[in-house]
């Protein structure tokens, strides 16, 4: 049995080329995924900071509302 090594080498090179292209595509996709993940983490951190800020503002407003309620209660006492 005689092997056609030239034809076999061409087939192997074609397969190797396809594998290389596939690996390059995988690497490219992984880079894109990493960029997207980093962007999501950044947005998550920004959202967390905004949440903390809004929470702080909410607490401040809540404190002012409670202070106003106490003032209103004192005014009602004085009027009664």
PDB file of C-alpha atoms in Angstrom:
ATOM      1  CA  UNK A   1       0.000   0.000   0.000  1.00  0.00           C
ATOM      2  CA  UNK A   2       1.454   3.300  -1.086  1.00  0.00           C
ATOM      3  CA  UNK A   3       0.577   6.468   0.817  1.00  0.00           C
ATOM      4  CA  UNK A   4       0.315   9.767  -0.950  1.00  0.00           C
ATOM      5  CA  UNK A   5       2.196  11.768   1.647  1.00  0.00           C
ATOM      6  CA  UNK A   6       1.845  14.986  -0.335  1.00  0.00           C
ATOM      7  CA  UNK A   7      -1.957  14.686  -0.317  1.00  0.00           C
ATOM      8  CA  UNK A   8      -1.932  13.692   3.346  1.00  0.00           C
ATOM      9  CA  UNK A   9       0.275  16.672   4.197  1.00  0.00           C
ATOM     10  CA  UNK A  10      -2.115  19.018   2.339  1.00  0.00           C
ATOM     11  CA  UNK A  11      -5.071  17.579   4.275  1.00  0.00           C
ATOM     12  CA  UNK A  12      -3.241  17.942   7.579  1.00  0.00           C
ATOM     13  CA  UNK A  13      -2.248  21.521   6.746  1.00  0.00           C
ATOM     14  CA  UNK A  14      -5.873  22.310   5.878  1.00  0.00           C
ATOM     15  CA  UNK A  15      -7.065  20.785   9.160  1.00  0.00           C
ATOM     16  CA  UNK A  16      -4.324  22.613  11.053  1.00  0.00           C
ATOM     17  CA  UNK A  17      -5.321  25.867   9.355  1.00  0.00           C
ATOM     18  CA  UNK A  18      -8.968  25.344  10.307  1.00  0.00           C
ATOM     19  CA  UNK A  19      -7.986  24.553  13.882  1.00  0.00           C
ATOM     20  CA  UNK A  20      -5.826  27.688  14.004  1.00  0.00           C
ATOM     21  CA  UNK A  21      -8.699  29.797  12.694  1.00  0.00           C
ATOM     22  CA  UNK A  22     -11.058  28.249  15.225  1.00  0.00           C
ATOM     23  CA  UNK A  23      -8.633  28.889  18.069  1.00  0.00           C
ATOM     24  CA  UNK A  24      -8.142  32.474  16.879  1.00  0.00           C
ATOM     25  CA  UNK A  25     -11.935  32.934  16.862  1.00  0.00           C
ATOM     26  CA  UNK A  26     -12.175  31.488  20.376  1.00  0.00           C
ATOM     27  CA  UNK A  27      -9.433  33.817  21.623  1.00  0.00           C
ATOM     28  CA  UNK A  28     -11.143  36.789  19.980  1.00  0.00           C
ATOM     29  CA  UNK A  29     -14.467  35.822  21.563  1.00  0.00           C
ATOM     30  CA  UNK A  30     -12.831  35.399  24.968  1.00  0.00           C
ATOM     31  CA  UNK A  31     -11.318  38.901  24.667  1.00  0.00           C
ATOM     32  CA  UNK A  32     -14.754  40.297  23.803  1.00  0.00           C
ATOM     33  CA  UNK A  33     -16.304  38.433  26.742  1.00  0.00           C
ATOM     34  CA  UNK A  34     -13.612  39.794  29.069  1.00  0.00           C
ATOM     35  CA  UNK A  35     -14.215  43.359  27.837  1.00  0.00           C
ATOM     36  CA  UNK A  36     -17.958  42.946  28.297  1.00  0.00           C
ATOM     37  CA  UNK A  37     -17.482  41.450  31.749  1.00  0.00           C
ATOM     38  CA  UNK A  38     -15.199  44.332  32.750  1.00  0.00           C
ATOM     39  CA  UNK A  39     -17.770  46.831  31.478  1.00  0.00           C
ATOM     40  CA  UNK A  40     -20.501  45.079  33.470  1.00  0.00           C
ATOM     41  CA  UNK A  41     -18.371  45.112  36.601  1.00  0.00           C
ATOM     42  CA  UNK A  42     -17.704  48.831  36.133  1.00  0.00           C
ATOM     43  CA  UNK A  43     -21.400  49.530  35.635  1.00  0.00           C
ATOM     44  CA  UNK A  44     -22.190  47.394  38.686  1.00  0.00           C
ATOM     45  CA  UNK A  45     -19.728  49.382  40.780  1.00  0.00           C
ATOM     46  CA  UNK A  46     -21.219  52.637  39.521  1.00  0.00           C
ATOM     47  CA  UNK A  47     -24.721  51.398  40.321  1.00  0.00           C
ATOM     48  CA  UNK A  48     -23.587  50.367  43.788  1.00  0.00           C
ATOM     49  CA  UNK A  49     -22.109  53.823  44.385  1.00  0.00           C
ATOM     50  CA  UNK A  50     -25.299  55.474  43.134  1.00  0.00           C
ATOM     51  CA  UNK A  51     -27.370  53.177  45.339  1.00  0.00           C
ATOM     52  CA  UNK A  52     -25.285  54.157  48.365  1.00  0.00           C
ATOM     53  CA  UNK A  53     -25.642  57.837  47.443  1.00  0.00           C
ATOM     54  CA  UNK A  54     -29.409  57.581  46.970  1.00  0.00           C
ATOM     55  CA  UNK A  55     -29.665  55.600  50.186  1.00  0.00           C
ATOM     56  CA  UNK A  56     -27.788  58.356  51.994  1.00  0.00           C
ATOM     57  CA  UNK A  57     -30.017  61.021  50.443  1.00  0.00           C
ATOM     58  CA  UNK A  58     -33.097  58.980  51.385  1.00  0.00           C
ATOM     59  CA  UNK A  59     -31.911  58.689  54.986  1.00  0.00           C
ATOM     60  CA  UNK A  60     -31.289  62.433  55.089  1.00  0.00           C
ATOM     61  CA  UNK A  61     -34.783  63.147  53.776  1.00  0.00           C
ATOM     62  CA  UNK A  62     -36.245  60.619  56.207  1.00  0.00           C
ATOM     63  CA  UNK A  63     -34.495  62.409  59.086  1.00  0.00           C
ATOM     64  CA  UNK A  64     -35.866  65.760  57.954  1.00  0.00           C
ATOM     65  CA  UNK A  65     -39.376  64.334  57.650  1.00  0.00           C
ATOM     66  CA  UNK A  66     -39.142  62.942  61.195  1.00  0.00           C
ATOM     67  CA  UNK A  67     -37.860  66.299  62.479  1.00  0.00           C
ATOM     68  CA  UNK A  68     -40.752  68.063  60.721  1.00  0.00           C
ATOM     69  CA  UNK A  69     -43.221  65.608  62.267  1.00  0.00           C
ATOM     70  CA  UNK A  70     -41.822  66.390  65.720  1.00  0.00           C
ATOM     71  CA  UNK A  71     -42.128  70.127  65.063  1.00  0.00           C
ATOM     72  CA  UNK A  72     -45.720  69.665  63.893  1.00  0.00           C
ATOM     73  CA  UNK A  73     -46.465  67.630  67.042  1.00  0.00           C
ATOM     74  CA  UNK A  74     -45.026  70.426  69.246  1.00  0.00           C
ATOM     75  CA  UNK A  75     -47.037  73.051  67.370  1.00  0.00           C
ATOM     76  CA  UNK A  76     -50.197  70.974  67.905  1.00  0.00           C
ATOM     77  CA  UNK A  77     -49.364  70.732  71.630  1.00  0.00           C
ATOM     78  CA  UNK A  78     -48.909  74.474  71.885  1.00  0.00           C
ATOM     79  CA  UNK A  79     -52.134  75.181  70.018  1.00  0.00           C
ATOM     80  CA  UNK A  80     -54.188  72.720  72.060  1.00  0.00           C
TER      81      UNK A  80
END
